[in-house]
mmCIF file of C-alpha atoms and ligand atoms in Angstrom:
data_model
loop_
_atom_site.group_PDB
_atom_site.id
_atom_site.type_symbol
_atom_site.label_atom_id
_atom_site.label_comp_id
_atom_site.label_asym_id
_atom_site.label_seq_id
_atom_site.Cartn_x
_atom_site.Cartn_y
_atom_site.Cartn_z
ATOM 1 C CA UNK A 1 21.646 28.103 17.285
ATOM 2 C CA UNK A 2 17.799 27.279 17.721
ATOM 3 C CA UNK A 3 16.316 30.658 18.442
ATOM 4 C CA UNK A 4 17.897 34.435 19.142
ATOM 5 C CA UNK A 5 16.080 35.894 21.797
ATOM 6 C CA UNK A 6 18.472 37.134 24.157
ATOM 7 C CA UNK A 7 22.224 37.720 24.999
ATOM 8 C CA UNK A 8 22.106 34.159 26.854
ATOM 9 C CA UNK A 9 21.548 32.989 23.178
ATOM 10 C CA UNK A 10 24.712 33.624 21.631
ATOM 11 C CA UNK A 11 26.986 31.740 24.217
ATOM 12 C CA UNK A 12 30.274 33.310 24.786
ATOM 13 C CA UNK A 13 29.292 37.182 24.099
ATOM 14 C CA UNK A 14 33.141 38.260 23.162
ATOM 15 C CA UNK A 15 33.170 35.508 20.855
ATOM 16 C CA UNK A 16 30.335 36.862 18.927
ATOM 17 C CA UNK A 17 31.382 39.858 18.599
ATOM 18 C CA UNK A 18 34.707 38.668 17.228
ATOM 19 C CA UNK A 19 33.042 36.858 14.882
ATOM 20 C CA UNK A 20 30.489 39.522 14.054
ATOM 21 C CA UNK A 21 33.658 41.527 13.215
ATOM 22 C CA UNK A 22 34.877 39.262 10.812
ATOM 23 C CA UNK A 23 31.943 38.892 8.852
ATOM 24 C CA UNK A 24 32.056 42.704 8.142
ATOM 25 C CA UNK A 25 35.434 42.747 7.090
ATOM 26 C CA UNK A 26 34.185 40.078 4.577
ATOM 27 C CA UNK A 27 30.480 39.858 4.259
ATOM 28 C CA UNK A 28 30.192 37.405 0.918
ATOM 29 C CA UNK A 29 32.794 34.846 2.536
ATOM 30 C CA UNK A 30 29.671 32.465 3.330
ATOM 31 C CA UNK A 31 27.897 33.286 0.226
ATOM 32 C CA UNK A 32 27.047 29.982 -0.238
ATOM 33 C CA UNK A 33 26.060 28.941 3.324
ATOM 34 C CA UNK A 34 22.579 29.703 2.446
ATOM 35 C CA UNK A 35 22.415 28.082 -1.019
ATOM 36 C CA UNK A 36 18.767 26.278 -1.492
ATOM 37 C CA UNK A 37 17.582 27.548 1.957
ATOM 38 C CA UNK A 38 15.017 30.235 2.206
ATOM 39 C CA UNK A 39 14.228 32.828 5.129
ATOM 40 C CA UNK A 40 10.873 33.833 5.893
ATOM 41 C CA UNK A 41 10.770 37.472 8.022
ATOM 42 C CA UNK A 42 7.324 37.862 9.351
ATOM 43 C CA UNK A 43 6.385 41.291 10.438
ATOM 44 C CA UNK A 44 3.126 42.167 12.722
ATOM 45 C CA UNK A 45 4.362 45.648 12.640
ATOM 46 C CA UNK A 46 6.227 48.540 10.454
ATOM 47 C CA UNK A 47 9.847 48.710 9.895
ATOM 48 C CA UNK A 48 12.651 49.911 7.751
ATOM 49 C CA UNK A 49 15.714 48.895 9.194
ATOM 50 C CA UNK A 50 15.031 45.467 10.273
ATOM 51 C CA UNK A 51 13.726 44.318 6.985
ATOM 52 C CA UNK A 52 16.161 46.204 4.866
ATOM 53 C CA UNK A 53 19.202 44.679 6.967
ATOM 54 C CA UNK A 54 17.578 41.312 7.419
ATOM 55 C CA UNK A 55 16.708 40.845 3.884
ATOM 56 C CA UNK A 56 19.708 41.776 3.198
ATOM 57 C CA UNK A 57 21.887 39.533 5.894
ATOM 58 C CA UNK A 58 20.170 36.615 4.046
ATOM 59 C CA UNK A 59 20.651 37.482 0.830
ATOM 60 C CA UNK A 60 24.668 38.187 1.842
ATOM 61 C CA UNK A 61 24.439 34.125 2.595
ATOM 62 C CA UNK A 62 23.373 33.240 -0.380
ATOM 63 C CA UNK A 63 19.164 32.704 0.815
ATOM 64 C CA UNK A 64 16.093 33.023 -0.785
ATOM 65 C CA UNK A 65 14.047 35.386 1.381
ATOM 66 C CA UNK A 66 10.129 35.733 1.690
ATOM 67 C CA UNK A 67 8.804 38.698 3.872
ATOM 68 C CA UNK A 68 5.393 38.772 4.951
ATOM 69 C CA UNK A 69 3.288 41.233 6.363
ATOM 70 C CA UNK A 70 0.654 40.074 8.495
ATOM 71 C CA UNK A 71 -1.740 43.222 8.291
ATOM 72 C CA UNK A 72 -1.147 43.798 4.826
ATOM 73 C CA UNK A 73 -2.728 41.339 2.484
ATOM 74 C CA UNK A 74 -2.434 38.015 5.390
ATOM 75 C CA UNK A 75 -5.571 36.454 6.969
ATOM 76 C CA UNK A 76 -6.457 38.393 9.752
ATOM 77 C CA UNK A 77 -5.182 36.234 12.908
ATOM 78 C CA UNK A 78 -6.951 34.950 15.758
ATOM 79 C CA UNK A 79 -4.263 34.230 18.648
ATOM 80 C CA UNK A 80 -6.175 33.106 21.260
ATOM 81 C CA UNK A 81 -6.962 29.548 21.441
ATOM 82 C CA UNK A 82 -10.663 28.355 22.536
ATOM 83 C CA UNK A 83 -12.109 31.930 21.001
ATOM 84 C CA UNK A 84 -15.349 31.564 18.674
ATOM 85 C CA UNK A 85 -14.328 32.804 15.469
ATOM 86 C CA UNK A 86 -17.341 34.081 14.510
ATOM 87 C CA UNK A 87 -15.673 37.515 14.036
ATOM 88 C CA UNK A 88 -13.214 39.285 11.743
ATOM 89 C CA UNK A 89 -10.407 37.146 12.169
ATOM 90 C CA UNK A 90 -9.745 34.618 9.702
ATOM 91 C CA UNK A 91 -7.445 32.496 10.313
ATOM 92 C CA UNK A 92 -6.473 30.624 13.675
ATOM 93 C CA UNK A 93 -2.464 31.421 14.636
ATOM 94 C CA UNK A 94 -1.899 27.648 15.722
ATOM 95 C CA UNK A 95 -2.852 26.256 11.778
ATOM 96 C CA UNK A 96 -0.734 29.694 10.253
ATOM 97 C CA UNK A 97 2.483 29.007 12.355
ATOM 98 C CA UNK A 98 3.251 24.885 10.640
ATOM 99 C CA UNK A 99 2.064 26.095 7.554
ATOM 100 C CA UNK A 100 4.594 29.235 7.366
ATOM 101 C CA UNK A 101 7.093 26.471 8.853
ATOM 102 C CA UNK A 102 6.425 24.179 6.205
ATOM 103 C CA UNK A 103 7.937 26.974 3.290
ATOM 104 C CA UNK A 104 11.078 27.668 4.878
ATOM 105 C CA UNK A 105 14.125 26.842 6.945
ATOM 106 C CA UNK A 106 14.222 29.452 9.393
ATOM 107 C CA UNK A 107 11.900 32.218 10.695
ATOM 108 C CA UNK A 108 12.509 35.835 11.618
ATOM 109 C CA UNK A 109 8.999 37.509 13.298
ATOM 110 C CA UNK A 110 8.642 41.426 14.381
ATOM 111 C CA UNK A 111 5.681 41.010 16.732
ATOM 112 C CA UNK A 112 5.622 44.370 19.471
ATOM 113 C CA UNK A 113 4.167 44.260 22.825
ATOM 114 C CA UNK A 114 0.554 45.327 22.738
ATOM 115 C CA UNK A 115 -0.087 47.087 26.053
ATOM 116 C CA UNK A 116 -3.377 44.979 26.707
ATOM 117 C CA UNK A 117 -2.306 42.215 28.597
ATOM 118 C CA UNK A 118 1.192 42.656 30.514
ATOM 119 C CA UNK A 119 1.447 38.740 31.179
ATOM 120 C CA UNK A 120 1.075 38.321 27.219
ATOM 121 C CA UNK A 121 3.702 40.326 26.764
ATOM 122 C CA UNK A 122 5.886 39.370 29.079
ATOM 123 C CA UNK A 123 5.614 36.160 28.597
ATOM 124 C CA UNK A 124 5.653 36.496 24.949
ATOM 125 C CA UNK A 125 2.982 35.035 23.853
ATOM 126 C CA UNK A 126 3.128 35.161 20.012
ATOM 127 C CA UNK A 127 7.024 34.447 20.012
ATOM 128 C CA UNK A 128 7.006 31.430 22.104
ATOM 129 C CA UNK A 129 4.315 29.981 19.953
ATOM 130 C CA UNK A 130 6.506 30.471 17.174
ATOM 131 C CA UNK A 131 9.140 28.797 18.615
ATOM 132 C CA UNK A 132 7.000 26.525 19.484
ATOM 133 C CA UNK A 133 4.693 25.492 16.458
ATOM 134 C CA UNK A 134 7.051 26.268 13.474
ATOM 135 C CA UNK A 135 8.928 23.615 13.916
ATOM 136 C CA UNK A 136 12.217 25.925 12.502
ATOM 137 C CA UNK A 137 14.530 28.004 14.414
ATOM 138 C CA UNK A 138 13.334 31.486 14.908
ATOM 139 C CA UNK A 139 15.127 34.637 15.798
ATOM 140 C CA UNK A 140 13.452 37.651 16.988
ATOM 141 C CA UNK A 141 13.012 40.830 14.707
ATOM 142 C CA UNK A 142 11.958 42.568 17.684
ATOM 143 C CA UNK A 143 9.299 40.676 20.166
ATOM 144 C CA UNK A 144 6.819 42.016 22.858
ATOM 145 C CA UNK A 145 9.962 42.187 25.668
ATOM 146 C CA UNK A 146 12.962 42.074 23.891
ATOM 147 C CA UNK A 147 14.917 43.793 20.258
ATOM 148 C CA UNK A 148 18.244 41.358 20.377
ATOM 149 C CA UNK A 149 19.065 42.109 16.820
ATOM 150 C CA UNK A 150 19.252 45.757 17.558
ATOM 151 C CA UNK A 151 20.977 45.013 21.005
ATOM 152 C CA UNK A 152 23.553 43.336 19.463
ATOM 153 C CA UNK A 153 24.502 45.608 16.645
ATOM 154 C CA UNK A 154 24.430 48.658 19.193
ATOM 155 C CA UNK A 155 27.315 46.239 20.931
ATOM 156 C CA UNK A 156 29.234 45.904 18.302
ATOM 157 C CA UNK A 157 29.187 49.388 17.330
ATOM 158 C CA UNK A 158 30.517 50.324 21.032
ATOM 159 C CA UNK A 159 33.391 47.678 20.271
ATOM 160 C CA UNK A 160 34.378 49.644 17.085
ATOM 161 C CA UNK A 161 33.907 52.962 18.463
ATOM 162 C CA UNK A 162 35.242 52.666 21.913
ATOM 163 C CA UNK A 163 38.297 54.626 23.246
ATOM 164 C CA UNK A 164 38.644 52.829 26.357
ATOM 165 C CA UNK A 165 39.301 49.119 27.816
ATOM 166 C CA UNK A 166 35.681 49.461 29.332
ATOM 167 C CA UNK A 167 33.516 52.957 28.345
ATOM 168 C CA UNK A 168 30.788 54.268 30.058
ATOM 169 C CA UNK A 169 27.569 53.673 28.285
ATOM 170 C CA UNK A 170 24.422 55.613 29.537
ATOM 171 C CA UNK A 171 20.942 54.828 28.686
ATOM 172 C CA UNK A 172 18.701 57.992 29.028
ATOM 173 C CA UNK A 173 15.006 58.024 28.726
ATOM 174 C CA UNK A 174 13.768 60.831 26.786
ATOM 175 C CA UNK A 175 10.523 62.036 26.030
ATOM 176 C CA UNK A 176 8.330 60.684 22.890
ATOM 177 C CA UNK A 177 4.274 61.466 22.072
ATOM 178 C CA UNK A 178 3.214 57.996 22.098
ATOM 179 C CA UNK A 179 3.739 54.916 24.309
ATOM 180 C CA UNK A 180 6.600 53.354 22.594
ATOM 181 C CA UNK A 181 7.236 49.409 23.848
ATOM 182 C CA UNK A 182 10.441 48.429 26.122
ATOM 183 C CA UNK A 183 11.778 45.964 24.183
ATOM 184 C CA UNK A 184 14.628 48.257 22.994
ATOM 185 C CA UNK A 185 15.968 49.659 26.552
ATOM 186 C CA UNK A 186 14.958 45.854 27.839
ATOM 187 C CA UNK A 187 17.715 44.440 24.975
ATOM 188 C CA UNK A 188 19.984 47.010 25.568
ATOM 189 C CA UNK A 189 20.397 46.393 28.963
ATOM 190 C CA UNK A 190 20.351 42.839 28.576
ATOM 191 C CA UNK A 191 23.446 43.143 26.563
ATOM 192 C CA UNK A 192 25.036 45.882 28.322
ATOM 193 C CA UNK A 193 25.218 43.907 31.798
ATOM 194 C CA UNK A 194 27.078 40.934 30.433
ATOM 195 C CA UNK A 195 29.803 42.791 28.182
ATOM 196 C CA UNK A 196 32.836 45.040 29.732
ATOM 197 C CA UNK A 197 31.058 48.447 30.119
ATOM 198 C CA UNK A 198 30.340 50.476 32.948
ATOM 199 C CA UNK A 199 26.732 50.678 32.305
ATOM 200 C CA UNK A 200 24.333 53.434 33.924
ATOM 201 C CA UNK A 201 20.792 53.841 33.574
ATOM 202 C CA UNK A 202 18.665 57.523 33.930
ATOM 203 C CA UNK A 203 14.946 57.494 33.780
ATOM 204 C CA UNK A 204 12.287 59.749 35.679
ATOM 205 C CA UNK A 205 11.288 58.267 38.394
ATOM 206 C CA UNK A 206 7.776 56.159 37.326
ATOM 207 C CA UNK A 207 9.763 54.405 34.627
ATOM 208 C CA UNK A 208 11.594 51.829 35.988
ATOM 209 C CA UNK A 209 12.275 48.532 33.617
ATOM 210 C CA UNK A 210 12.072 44.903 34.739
ATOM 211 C CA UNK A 211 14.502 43.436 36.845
ATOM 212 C CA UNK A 212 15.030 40.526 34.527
ATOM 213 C CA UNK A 213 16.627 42.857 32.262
ATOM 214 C CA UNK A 214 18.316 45.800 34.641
ATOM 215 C CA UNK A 215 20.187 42.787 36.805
ATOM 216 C CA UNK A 216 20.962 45.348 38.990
ATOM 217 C CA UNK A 217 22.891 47.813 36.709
ATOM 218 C CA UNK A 218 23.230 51.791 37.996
ATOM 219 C CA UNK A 219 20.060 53.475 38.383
ATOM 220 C CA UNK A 220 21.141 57.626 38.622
ATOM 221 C CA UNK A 221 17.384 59.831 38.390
ATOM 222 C CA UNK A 222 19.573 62.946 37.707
ATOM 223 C CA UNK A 223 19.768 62.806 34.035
ATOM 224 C CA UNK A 224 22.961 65.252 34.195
ATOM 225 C CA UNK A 225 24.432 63.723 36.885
ATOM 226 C CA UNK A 226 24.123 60.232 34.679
ATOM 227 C CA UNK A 227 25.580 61.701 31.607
ATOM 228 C CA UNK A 228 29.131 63.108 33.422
ATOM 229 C CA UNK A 229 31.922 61.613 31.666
ATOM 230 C CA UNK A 230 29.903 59.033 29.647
ATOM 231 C CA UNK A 231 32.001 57.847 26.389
ATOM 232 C CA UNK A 232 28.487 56.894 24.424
ATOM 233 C CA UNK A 233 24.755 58.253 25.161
ATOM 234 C CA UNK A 234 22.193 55.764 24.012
ATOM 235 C CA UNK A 235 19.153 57.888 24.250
ATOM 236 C CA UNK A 236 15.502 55.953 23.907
ATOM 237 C CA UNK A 237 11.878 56.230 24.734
ATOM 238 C CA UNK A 238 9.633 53.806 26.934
ATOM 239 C CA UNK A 239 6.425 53.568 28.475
ATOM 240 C CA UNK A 240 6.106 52.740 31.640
ATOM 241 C CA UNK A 241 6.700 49.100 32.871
ATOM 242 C CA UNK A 242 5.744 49.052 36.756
ATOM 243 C CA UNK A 243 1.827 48.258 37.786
ATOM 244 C CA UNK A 244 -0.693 50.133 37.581
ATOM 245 C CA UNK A 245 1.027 52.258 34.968
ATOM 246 C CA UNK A 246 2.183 49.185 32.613
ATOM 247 C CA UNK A 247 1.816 51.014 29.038
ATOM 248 C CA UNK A 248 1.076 54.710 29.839
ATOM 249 C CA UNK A 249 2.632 57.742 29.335
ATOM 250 C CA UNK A 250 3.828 59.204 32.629
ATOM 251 C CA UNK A 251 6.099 61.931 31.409
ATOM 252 C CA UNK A 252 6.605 64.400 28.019
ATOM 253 C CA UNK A 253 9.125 66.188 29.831
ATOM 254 C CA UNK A 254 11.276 67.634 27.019
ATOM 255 C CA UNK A 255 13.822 69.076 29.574
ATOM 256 C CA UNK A 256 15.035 65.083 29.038
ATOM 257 C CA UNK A 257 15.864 65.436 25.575
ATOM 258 C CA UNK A 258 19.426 65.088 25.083
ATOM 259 C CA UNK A 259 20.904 68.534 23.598
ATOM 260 C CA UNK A 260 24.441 70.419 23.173
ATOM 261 C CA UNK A 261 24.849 71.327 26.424
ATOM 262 C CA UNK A 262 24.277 67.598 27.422
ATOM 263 C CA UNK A 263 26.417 65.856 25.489
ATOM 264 C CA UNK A 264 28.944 68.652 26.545
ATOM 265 C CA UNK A 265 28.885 67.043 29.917
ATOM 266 C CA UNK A 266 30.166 63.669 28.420
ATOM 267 C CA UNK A 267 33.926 62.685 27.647
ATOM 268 C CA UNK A 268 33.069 63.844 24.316
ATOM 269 C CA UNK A 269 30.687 60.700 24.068
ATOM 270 C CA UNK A 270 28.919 59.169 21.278
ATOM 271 C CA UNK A 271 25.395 59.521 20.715
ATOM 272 C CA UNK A 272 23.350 56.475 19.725
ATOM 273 C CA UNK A 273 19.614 55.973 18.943
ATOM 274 C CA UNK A 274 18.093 52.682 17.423
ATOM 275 C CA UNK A 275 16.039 55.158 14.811
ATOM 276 C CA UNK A 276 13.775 55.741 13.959
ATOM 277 C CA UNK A 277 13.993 58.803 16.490
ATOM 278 C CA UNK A 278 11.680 61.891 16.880
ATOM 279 C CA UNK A 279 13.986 65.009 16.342
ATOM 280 C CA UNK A 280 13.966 67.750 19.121
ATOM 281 C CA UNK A 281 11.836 65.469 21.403
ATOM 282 C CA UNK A 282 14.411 62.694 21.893
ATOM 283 C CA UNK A 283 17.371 64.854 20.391
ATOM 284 C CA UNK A 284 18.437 67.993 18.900
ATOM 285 C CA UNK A 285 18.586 68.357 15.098
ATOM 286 C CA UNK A 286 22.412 69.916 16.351
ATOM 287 C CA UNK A 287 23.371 66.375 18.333
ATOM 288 C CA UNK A 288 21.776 64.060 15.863
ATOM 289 C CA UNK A 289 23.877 65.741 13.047
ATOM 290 C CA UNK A 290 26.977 66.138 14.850
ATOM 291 C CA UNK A 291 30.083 64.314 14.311
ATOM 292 C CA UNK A 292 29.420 62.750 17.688
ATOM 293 C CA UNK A 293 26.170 60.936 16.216
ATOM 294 C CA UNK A 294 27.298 57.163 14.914
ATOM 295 C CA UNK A 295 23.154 56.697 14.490
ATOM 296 C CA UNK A 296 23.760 55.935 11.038
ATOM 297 C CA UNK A 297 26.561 53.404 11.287
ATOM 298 C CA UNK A 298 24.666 52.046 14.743
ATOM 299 C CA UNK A 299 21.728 51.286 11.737
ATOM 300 C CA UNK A 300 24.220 50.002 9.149
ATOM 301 C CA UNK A 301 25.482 46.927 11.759
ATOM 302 C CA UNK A 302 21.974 45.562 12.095
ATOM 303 C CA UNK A 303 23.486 43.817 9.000
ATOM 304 C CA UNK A 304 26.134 42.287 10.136
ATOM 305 C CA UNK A 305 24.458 41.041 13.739
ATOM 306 C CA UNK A 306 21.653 39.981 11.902
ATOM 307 C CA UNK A 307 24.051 38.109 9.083
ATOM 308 C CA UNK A 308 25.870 36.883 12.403
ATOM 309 C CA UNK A 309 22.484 35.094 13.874
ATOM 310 C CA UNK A 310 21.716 33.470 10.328
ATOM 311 C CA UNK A 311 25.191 32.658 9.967
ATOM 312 C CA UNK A 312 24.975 29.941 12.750
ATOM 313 C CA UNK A 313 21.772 29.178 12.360
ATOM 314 C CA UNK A 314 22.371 27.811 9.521
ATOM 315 C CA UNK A 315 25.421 26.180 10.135
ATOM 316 C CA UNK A 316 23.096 24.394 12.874
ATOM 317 C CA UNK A 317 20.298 23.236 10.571
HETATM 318 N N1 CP B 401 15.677 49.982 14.910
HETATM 319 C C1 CP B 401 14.739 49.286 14.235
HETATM 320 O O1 CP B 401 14.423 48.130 14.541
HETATM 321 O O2 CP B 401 14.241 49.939 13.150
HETATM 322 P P1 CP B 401 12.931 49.486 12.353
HETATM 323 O O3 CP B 401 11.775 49.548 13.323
HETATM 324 O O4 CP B 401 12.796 50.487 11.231
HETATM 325 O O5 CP B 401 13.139 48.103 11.845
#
């Protein structure tokens, strides 16, 4: 494996998950996969569980891991190529990218959509040039369009929690302050459409994803409607993807946010968040704490998919 960007990436989906499964069941077996070989996570933006269970998917494999933080103590980057860099940035992206390269053996980068330039996003501008400069296979820690790591472990924590051959899985919108990106609902559909779930989305109306990633899958607007029967509730916030609303806010409607009476209408479904989640705008403190909530464990296999991703990655060096 060359780069982790999407479901398409890991080949034969049931496969991976088999295998992700056996890593946790043993996660030192390969503790010496990694010997001599070094990981470098590079992170545009904040996180906790992504460099927590990344660091420590590496270390698991016996790596050396740098993480670097590009607004805290790196050059300021220019990304644009052609620019006059007679301002505060630093340090072009195209000389950064081979000289990162040139300290490790594979890259992990966190770099979130913007909400300036749609076609930069969406064509992921600063991932691609990763891929494409490093010279080292990178995986994505969560990109402009796309959070596979996350996707993945939110799959295999359906597999382990699942009470039926093929459970329903609902993705709800719910409301947030800001304008979050749709990288996470983007994954999670990605992944939902090619494993063996009955997969519905609810959204207002406004906040439709891209097609590239929704492949057709349910649309229901009736949030309630949506949730009836559902075995797991993945609840998450987006701002809007469709023109001339790309980035913006369209709704803080809290009647979305997924309460008791809610989850009452599932088949005594699971509730699932990426985290980190705003409490009693995109859930009740009373859901989130329930027994129903696997949030927690959800969180805890971002280990093992992201130990699954180095895992063959390096095998493929
Ligand atoms: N879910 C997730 O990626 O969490 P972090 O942003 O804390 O890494």
């Amino acid at each position: 494996m060359r780069t982790f960007t999407n479901v398409k990436d890991l080949g034969d989906l049931n496969q991976a998950v088999k295998e992700a499964l056996e890593i946790k069941k043993n996660r030192f077996a390969y503790k010496n996969l990694g010997e001599n070989k070094t990981l470098l996570m590079v992170f545009f933006n904040s996180s906790l569980r992504t460099r927590l269970s990344t660091q420590k998917a590496g270390m698991n494999l016996g790596m050396n891991t740098i993480v670097l933080d590009i607004n805290q103590g790196a050059w300021k980057l220019e990304t644009e190529r052609g620019v006059i860099m007679d301002g505060d940035k630093t340090e072009h992206i195209l000389e950064a990218i081979p000289v990162m390269g040139s300290y490790c053996d594979i890259i992990g980068l966190r770099a979130f959509a913007k909400y300036e330039n749609k076609e930069d996003d969406y064509t992921e501008k600063i991932l691609n040039q990763f891929i494409k400069y490093s010279g080292k296979p990178v995986f994505s820690m969560e990109a402009a369009t796309g959070h596979p790591l996350q996707a993945f472990a939110d799959l295999i924590t359906i597999e382990e929690y699942k009470k039926k051959e093929r459970p329903k899985v609902v993705m709800t919108w719910a409301p947030h302050p800001k304008a979050l990106p749709q990288a996470v609902p983007n994954s999670f559909a990605d992944f939902m459409n090619e494993a063996n779930v009955d997969f519905v989305i609810t959204h207002p109306k406004g906040y439709e994803l891209d097609e590239k990633f929704v492949r057709g899958a349910k649309i229901e607007y009736d949030q309630k409607k949506a949730l009836e029967k559902a075995d797991f509730v993945y609840a998450k916030n987006w701002a809007a993807y469709t023109d001339p609303n790309y980035g913006q806010i369209l709704s803080k409607d809290r009647s979305w946010t997924i309460n008791t009476e809610k989850m009452s209408l599932t088949d005594n479904g699971y509730f699932m968040h990426c985290l980190p989640v705003r409490r009693n705008m995109i859930v009740t403190d009373e859901v989130i704490e329930s027994p129903q909530s696997i949030v927690v464990q959800e969180a805890a296999n971002r280990e093992i998919s992201a130990q699954t991703i180095l895992k063959r990655m390096l095998e493929n060096l």
